[in-house]
Amino acid sequence: MPSEIVTEDDVIRKRILLDGEGAGDEKRVTTLLKTFVKWLHDPQADDYTFHKMLALISQCEMAVDKLQVVKKMNEQESKNYQKLHSDIEKEIEEGKKRIELYKKQLDEAKVIKTNKQQYDVIGKIIRQYPSKSETTESIAKLEKEIAELRKRKTALDEDVSQKKRQFEVLVHSIQQLQHDLLHQNTNTDTDEKDNTEEMDTS
């Protein structure tokens, strides 16, 4: 079944019934109408009836005033509920924005953490190798050692060249000596042969 729509008047009536005066007000209005009709048909009615009507009218006016107060209270309460509802909606929207912000910050924190882990791994790898200053120092030391080796090689090359020249001079001297000895021996043999021939002739 479709739900029944509750109007503001129904709410006011229910409030009055709950406080025990709604039915009495309706009864007073009915009594006032009956008394007024009776008074109209009997103009000679005593003052009691007239004052009774005045009292009923006063009571009805008070009831109307009370209803006006209740109505204003309900209107104010409705405004308060609307404001509360609006405030809650705003807080919900702000809460959603904060959640989105926190999610974004969380994602950024995850990226930063991942990058930090990668940097740590790279840092460990880098630390396994010498630093730039150490590498520069090692290169300078190696260049110095290479320069020293080059000097030593140059000195050795010069020494070898000198030894080679000396050896060539020595070989040449030996060859010259051998040639001189051979020539001298040949001359000696010739002289001896000539002497022998001279002796045979004599």
PDB file of C-alpha atoms in Angstrom:
ATOM      1  CA  MET A   1       0.000   0.000   0.000  1.00  0.00           C
ATOM      2  CA  PRO A   2       1.250   3.545  -0.734  1.00  0.00           C
ATOM      3  CA  SER A   3       2.337   5.436   2.339  1.00  0.00           C
ATOM      4  CA  GLU A   4      -0.036   8.158   3.552  1.00  0.00           C
ATOM      5  CA  ILE A   5       1.227  11.741   3.121  1.00  0.00           C
ATOM      6  CA  VAL A   6       1.418  13.516   6.474  1.00  0.00           C
ATOM      7  CA  THR A   7       0.637  17.254   6.305  1.00  0.00           C
ATOM      8  CA  GLU A   8       1.674  19.983   8.717  1.00  0.00           C
ATOM      9  CA  ASP A   9      -1.901  20.217  10.040  1.00  0.00           C
ATOM     10  CA  ASP A  10      -1.839  16.501  10.819  1.00  0.00           C
ATOM     11  CA  VAL A  11       1.372  16.993  12.758  1.00  0.00           C
ATOM     12  CA  ILE A  12      -0.138  19.907  14.729  1.00  0.00           C
ATOM     13  CA  ARG A  13      -3.312  17.936  15.450  1.00  0.00           C
ATOM     14  CA  LYS A  14      -1.306  14.957  16.619  1.00  0.00           C
ATOM     15  CA  ARG A  15       0.769  17.170  18.922  1.00  0.00           C
ATOM     16  CA  ILE A  16      -2.383  18.648  20.416  1.00  0.00           C
ATOM     17  CA  LEU A  17      -3.925  15.204  20.888  1.00  0.00           C
ATOM     18  CA  LEU A  18      -0.749  13.996  22.570  1.00  0.00           C
ATOM     19  CA  ASP A  19      -0.825  16.823  25.100  1.00  0.00           C
ATOM     20  CA  GLY A  20      -4.485  15.973  25.938  1.00  0.00           C
ATOM     21  CA  GLU A  21      -6.129  19.233  24.730  1.00  0.00           C
ATOM     22  CA  GLY A  22      -6.978  18.685  21.074  1.00  0.00           C
ATOM     23  CA  ALA A  23     -10.252  16.861  21.666  1.00  0.00           C
ATOM     24  CA  GLY A  24     -11.233  19.417  24.338  1.00  0.00           C
ATOM     25  CA  ASP A  25     -10.776  22.331  21.937  1.00  0.00           C
ATOM     26  CA  GLU A  26     -13.014  20.685  19.377  1.00  0.00           C
ATOM     27  CA  LYS A  27     -15.607  20.006  22.073  1.00  0.00           C
ATOM     28  CA  ARG A  28     -15.454  23.644  23.209  1.00  0.00           C
ATOM     29  CA  VAL A  29     -16.074  24.848  19.659  1.00  0.00           C
ATOM     30  CA  THR A  30     -19.068  22.503  19.369  1.00  0.00           C
ATOM     31  CA  THR A  31     -20.416  23.667  22.725  1.00  0.00           C
ATOM     32  CA  LEU A  32     -19.910  27.316  21.698  1.00  0.00           C
ATOM     33  CA  LEU A  33     -21.862  26.770  18.488  1.00  0.00           C
ATOM     34  CA  LYS A  34     -24.728  25.061  20.320  1.00  0.00           C
ATOM     35  CA  THR A  35     -24.808  27.770  22.987  1.00  0.00           C
ATOM     36  CA  PHE A  36     -24.773  30.498  20.329  1.00  0.00           C
ATOM     37  CA  VAL A  37     -27.615  28.888  18.388  1.00  0.00           C
ATOM     38  CA  LYS A  38     -29.598  28.496  21.611  1.00  0.00           C
ATOM     39  CA  TRP A  39     -28.888  32.101  22.519  1.00  0.00           C
ATOM     40  CA  LEU A  40     -30.084  33.300  19.101  1.00  0.00           C
ATOM     41  CA  HIS A  41     -33.384  31.444  19.450  1.00  0.00           C
ATOM     42  CA  ASP A  42     -33.843  32.650  23.014  1.00  0.00           C
ATOM     43  CA  PRO A  43     -32.888  36.337  23.248  1.00  0.00           C
ATOM     44  CA  GLN A  44     -34.273  36.373  26.777  1.00  0.00           C
ATOM     45  CA  ALA A  45     -31.569  33.996  27.939  1.00  0.00           C
ATOM     46  CA  ASP A  46     -29.821  35.020  31.123  1.00  0.00           C
ATOM     47  CA  ASP A  47     -26.430  36.572  31.394  1.00  0.00           C
ATOM     48  CA  TYR A  48     -24.970  33.227  32.359  1.00  0.00           C
ATOM     49  CA  THR A  49     -25.367  31.937  28.809  1.00  0.00           C
ATOM     50  CA  PHE A  50     -23.793  35.099  27.406  1.00  0.00           C
ATOM     51  CA  HIS A  51     -20.826  34.945  29.780  1.00  0.00           C
ATOM     52  CA  LYS A  52     -20.513  31.260  29.073  1.00  0.00           C
ATOM     53  CA  MET A  53     -20.179  32.068  25.356  1.00  0.00           C
ATOM     54  CA  LEU A  54     -17.611  34.726  26.133  1.00  0.00           C
ATOM     55  CA  ALA A  55     -15.648  32.234  28.216  1.00  0.00           C
ATOM     56  CA  LEU A  56     -15.809  29.637  25.425  1.00  0.00           C
ATOM     57  CA  ILE A  57     -14.710  32.249  22.879  1.00  0.00           C
ATOM     58  CA  SER A  58     -11.790  33.202  25.139  1.00  0.00           C
ATOM     59  CA  GLN A  59     -10.831  29.556  25.485  1.00  0.00           C
ATOM     60  CA  CYS A  60     -11.039  29.067  21.710  1.00  0.00           C
ATOM     61  CA  GLU A  61      -8.877  32.149  21.155  1.00  0.00           C
ATOM     62  CA  MET A  62      -6.342  30.771  23.587  1.00  0.00           C
ATOM     63  CA  ALA A  63      -6.386  27.474  21.740  1.00  0.00           C
ATOM     64  CA  VAL A  64      -5.863  29.315  18.433  1.00  0.00           C
ATOM     65  CA  ASP A  65      -2.991  31.282  19.948  1.00  0.00           C
ATOM     66  CA  LYS A  66      -1.518  28.044  21.200  1.00  0.00           C
ATOM     67  CA  LEU A  67      -1.868  26.533  17.748  1.00  0.00           C
ATOM     68  CA  GLN A  68      -0.113  29.570  16.276  1.00  0.00           C
ATOM     69  CA  VAL A  69       2.735  29.128  18.763  1.00  0.00           C
ATOM     70  CA  VAL A  70       2.953  25.425  17.968  1.00  0.00           C
ATOM     71  CA  LYS A  71       2.888  26.224  14.256  1.00  0.00           C
ATOM     72  CA  LYS A  72       5.732  28.736  14.658  1.00  0.00           C
ATOM     73  CA  MET A  73       7.656  26.212  16.715  1.00  0.00           C
ATOM     74  CA  ASN A  74       7.130  23.596  14.030  1.00  0.00           C
ATOM     75  CA  GLU A  75       8.215  26.036  11.334  1.00  0.00           C
ATOM     76  CA  GLN A  76      11.314  26.927  13.324  1.00  0.00           C
ATOM     77  CA  GLU A  77      11.993  23.257  13.971  1.00  0.00           C
ATOM     78  CA  SER A  78      11.556  22.547  10.255  1.00  0.00           C
ATOM     79  CA  LYS A  79      14.048  25.307   9.441  1.00  0.00           C
ATOM     80  CA  ASN A  80      16.431  23.849  11.994  1.00  0.00           C
ATOM     81  CA  TYR A  81      16.049  20.415  10.418  1.00  0.00           C
ATOM     82  CA  GLN A  82      16.638  21.891   6.980  1.00  0.00           C
ATOM     83  CA  LYS A  83      19.745  23.695   8.217  1.00  0.00           C
ATOM     84  CA  LEU A  84      20.933  20.547   9.963  1.00  0.00           C
ATOM     85  CA  HIS A  85      20.301  18.563   6.785  1.00  0.00           C
ATOM     86  CA  SER A  86      22.199  21.164   4.754  1.00  0.00           C
ATOM     87  CA  ASP A  87      25.080  21.133   7.259  1.00  0.00           C
ATOM     88  CA  ILE A  88      25.193  17.345   7.144  1.00  0.00           C
ATOM     89  CA  GLU A  89      25.233  17.418   3.338  1.00  0.00           C
ATOM     90  CA  LYS A  90      28.091  19.918   3.413  1.00  0.00           C
ATOM     91  CA  GLU A  91      30.004  17.775   5.892  1.00  0.00           C
ATOM     92  CA  ILE A  92      29.424  14.733   3.682  1.00  0.00           C
ATOM     93  CA  GLU A  93      30.743  16.610   0.647  1.00  0.00           C
ATOM     94  CA  GLU A  94      33.725  17.894   2.614  1.00  0.00           C
ATOM     95  CA  GLY A  95      34.278  14.368   3.903  1.00  0.00           C
ATOM     96  CA  LYS A  96      34.285  13.056   0.328  1.00  0.00           C
ATOM     97  CA  LYS A  97      36.784  15.746  -0.670  1.00  0.00           C
ATOM     98  CA  ARG A  98      38.998  14.878   2.311  1.00  0.00           C
ATOM     99  CA  ILE A  99      38.789  11.195   1.402  1.00  0.00           C
ATOM    100  CA  GLU A 100      39.824  11.983  -2.183  1.00  0.00           C
ATOM    101  CA  LEU A 101      42.658  14.136  -0.857  1.00  0.00           C
ATOM    102  CA  TYR A 102      43.790  11.394   1.521  1.00  0.00           C
ATOM    103  CA  LYS A 103      43.624   8.829  -1.305  1.00  0.00           C
ATOM    104  CA  LYS A 104      45.741  11.120  -3.471  1.00  0.00           C
ATOM    105  CA  GLN A 105      48.229  11.642  -0.637  1.00  0.00           C
ATOM    106  CA  LEU A 106      48.300   7.875  -0.057  1.00  0.00           C
ATOM    107  CA  ASP A 107      49.021   7.239  -3.745  1.00  0.00           C
ATOM    108  CA  GLU A 108      51.777   9.875  -3.658  1.00  0.00           C
ATOM    109  CA  ALA A 109      53.202   8.293  -0.499  1.00  0.00           C
ATOM    110  CA  LYS A 110      53.207   4.880  -2.226  1.00  0.00           C
ATOM    111  CA  VAL A 111      55.058   6.357  -5.217  1.00  0.00           C
ATOM    112  CA  ILE A 112      57.557   8.066  -2.899  1.00  0.00           C
ATOM    113  CA  LYS A 113      58.081   4.832  -0.992  1.00  0.00           C
ATOM    114  CA  THR A 114      58.606   2.885  -4.226  1.00  0.00           C
ATOM    115  CA  ASN A 115      61.059   5.507  -5.487  1.00  0.00           C
ATOM    116  CA  LYS A 116      62.887   5.471  -2.155  1.00  0.00           C
ATOM    117  CA  GLN A 117      63.208   1.682  -2.314  1.00  0.00           C
ATOM    118  CA  GLN A 118      64.558   1.931  -5.855  1.00  0.00           C
ATOM    119  CA  TYR A 119      66.974   4.676  -4.791  1.00  0.00           C
ATOM    120  CA  ASP A 120      68.161   2.517  -1.892  1.00  0.00           C
ATOM    121  CA  VAL A 121      68.829  -0.393  -4.256  1.00  0.00           C
ATOM    122  CA  ILE A 122      70.674   1.882  -6.690  1.00  0.00           C
ATOM    123  CA  GLY A 123      72.568   3.427  -3.778  1.00  0.00           C
ATOM    124  CA  LYS A 124      73.717  -0.016  -2.597  1.00  0.00           C
ATOM    125  CA  ILE A 125      74.928  -0.810  -6.103  1.00  0.00           C
ATOM    126  CA  ILE A 126      76.720   2.534  -6.375  1.00  0.00           C
ATOM    127  CA  ARG A 127      78.345   2.075  -2.962  1.00  0.00           C
ATOM    128  CA  GLN A 128      79.937  -1.136  -4.239  1.00  0.00           C
ATOM    129  CA  TYR A 129      82.029   0.974  -6.585  1.00  0.00           C
ATOM    130  CA  PRO A 130      84.627   3.599  -5.599  1.00  0.00           C
ATOM    131  CA  SER A 131      83.570   7.199  -5.308  1.00  0.00           C
ATOM    132  CA  LYS A 132      84.404   9.830  -7.908  1.00  0.00           C
ATOM    133  CA  SER A 133      87.294  11.174  -5.847  1.00  0.00           C
ATOM    134  CA  GLU A 134      88.645   7.666  -5.323  1.00  0.00           C
ATOM    135  CA  THR A 135      88.275   6.901  -9.024  1.00  0.00           C
ATOM    136  CA  THR A 136      90.003  10.170  -9.946  1.00  0.00           C
ATOM    137  CA  GLU A 137      92.807   9.380  -7.518  1.00  0.00           C
ATOM    138  CA  SER A 138      93.177   5.865  -8.919  1.00  0.00           C
ATOM    139  CA  ILE A 139      93.256   7.213 -12.491  1.00  0.00           C
ATOM    140  CA  ALA A 140      95.901   9.776 -11.529  1.00  0.00           C
ATOM    141  CA  LYS A 141      97.950   7.054  -9.861  1.00  0.00           C
ATOM    142  CA  LEU A 142      97.655   4.796 -12.909  1.00  0.00           C
ATOM    143  CA  GLU A 143      98.586   7.662 -15.244  1.00  0.00           C
ATOM    144  CA  LYS A 144     101.629   8.356 -13.086  1.00  0.00           C
ATOM    145  CA  GLU A 145     102.610   4.674 -13.164  1.00  0.00           C
ATOM    146  CA  ILE A 146     102.128   4.613 -16.954  1.00  0.00           C
ATOM    147  CA  ALA A 147     104.323   7.703 -17.303  1.00  0.00           C
ATOM    148  CA  GLU A 148     107.010   6.053 -15.164  1.00  0.00           C
ATOM    149  CA  LEU A 149     106.784   2.891 -17.253  1.00  0.00           C
ATOM    150  CA  ARG A 150     107.097   4.944 -20.435  1.00  0.00           C
ATOM    151  CA  LYS A 151     110.200   6.639 -19.041  1.00  0.00           C
ATOM    152  CA  ARG A 152     111.651   3.274 -18.101  1.00  0.00           C
ATOM    153  CA  LYS A 153     110.827   1.904 -21.557  1.00  0.00           C
ATOM    154  CA  THR A 154     112.448   4.919 -23.212  1.00  0.00           C
ATOM    155  CA  ALA A 155     115.534   4.478 -21.033  1.00  0.00           C
ATOM    156  CA  LEU A 156     115.626   0.744 -21.804  1.00  0.00           C
ATOM    157  CA  ASP A 157     115.177   1.428 -25.522  1.00  0.00           C
ATOM    158  CA  GLU A 158     118.073   3.888 -25.419  1.00  0.00           C
ATOM    159  CA  ASP A 159     120.190   1.414 -23.455  1.00  0.00           C
ATOM    160  CA  VAL A 160     119.362  -1.382 -25.896  1.00  0.00           C
ATOM    161  CA  SER A 161     120.182   0.899 -28.837  1.00  0.00           C
ATOM    162  CA  GLN A 162     123.491   1.821 -27.247  1.00  0.00           C
ATOM    163  CA  LYS A 163     124.292  -1.829 -26.521  1.00  0.00           C
ATOM    164  CA  LYS A 164     123.361  -2.697 -30.089  1.00  0.00           C
ATOM    165  CA  ARG A 165     125.635  -0.021 -31.461  1.00  0.00           C
ATOM    166  CA  GLN A 166     128.441  -1.168 -29.168  1.00  0.00           C
ATOM    167  CA  PHE A 167     127.877  -4.760 -30.286  1.00  0.00           C
ATOM    168  CA  GLU A 168     127.931  -3.732 -33.921  1.00  0.00           C
ATOM    169  CA  VAL A 169     131.207  -1.865 -33.320  1.00  0.00           C
ATOM    170  CA  LEU A 170     132.589  -4.913 -31.537  1.00  0.00           C
ATOM    171  CA  VAL A 171     131.543  -7.225 -34.370  1.00  0.00           C
ATOM    172  CA  HIS A 172     133.028  -4.861 -36.895  1.00  0.00           C
ATOM    173  CA  SER A 173     136.252  -4.713 -34.872  1.00  0.00           C
ATOM    174  CA  ILE A 174     136.379  -8.495 -34.660  1.00  0.00           C
ATOM    175  CA  GLN A 175     135.755  -8.805 -38.365  1.00  0.00           C
ATOM    176  CA  GLN A 176     138.457  -6.239 -39.052  1.00  0.00           C
ATOM    177  CA  LEU A 177     140.818  -8.046 -36.722  1.00  0.00           C
ATOM    178  CA  GLN A 178     140.081 -11.355 -38.416  1.00  0.00           C
ATOM    179  CA  HIS A 179     140.701  -9.777 -41.781  1.00  0.00           C
ATOM    180  CA  ASP A 180     143.944  -8.266 -40.599  1.00  0.00           C
ATOM    181  CA  LEU A 181     145.057 -11.582 -39.109  1.00  0.00           C
ATOM    182  CA  LEU A 182     144.159 -13.408 -42.293  1.00  0.00           C
ATOM    183  CA  HIS A 183     146.016 -10.868 -44.388  1.00  0.00           C
ATOM    184  CA  GLN A 184     149.036 -11.051 -42.081  1.00  0.00           C
ATOM    185  CA  ASN A 185     149.083 -14.852 -42.258  1.00  0.00           C
ATOM    186  CA  THR A 186     148.913 -14.707 -46.021  1.00  0.00           C
ATOM    187  CA  ASN A 187     151.849 -12.334 -46.180  1.00  0.00           C
ATOM    188  CA  THR A 188     153.829 -14.498 -43.784  1.00  0.00           C
ATOM    189  CA  ASP A 189     153.247 -17.581 -45.918  1.00  0.00           C
ATOM    190  CA  THR A 190     154.378 -15.709 -49.027  1.00  0.00           C
ATOM    191  CA  ASP A 191     157.530 -14.487 -47.377  1.00  0.00           C
ATOM    192  CA  GLU A 192     158.393 -17.982 -46.164  1.00  0.00           C
ATOM    193  CA  LYS A 193     157.839 -19.414 -49.638  1.00  0.00           C
ATOM    194  CA  ASP A 194     160.080 -16.817 -51.190  1.00  0.00           C
ATOM    195  CA  ASN A 195     162.791 -17.542 -48.665  1.00  0.00           C
ATOM    196  CA  THR A 196     162.577 -21.247 -49.341  1.00  0.00           C
ATOM    197  CA  GLU A 197     162.884 -20.738 -53.076  1.00  0.00           C
ATOM    198  CA  GLU A 198     165.900 -18.523 -52.591  1.00  0.00           C
ATOM    199  CA  MET A 199     167.578 -21.189 -50.463  1.00  0.00           C
ATOM    200  CA  ASP A 200     166.915 -23.861 -53.023  1.00  0.00           C
ATOM    201  CA  THR A 201     168.485 -21.742 -55.768  1.00  0.00           C
ATOM    202  CA  SER A 202     171.620 -21.233 -53.803  1.00  0.00           C
TER     203      SER A 202
END
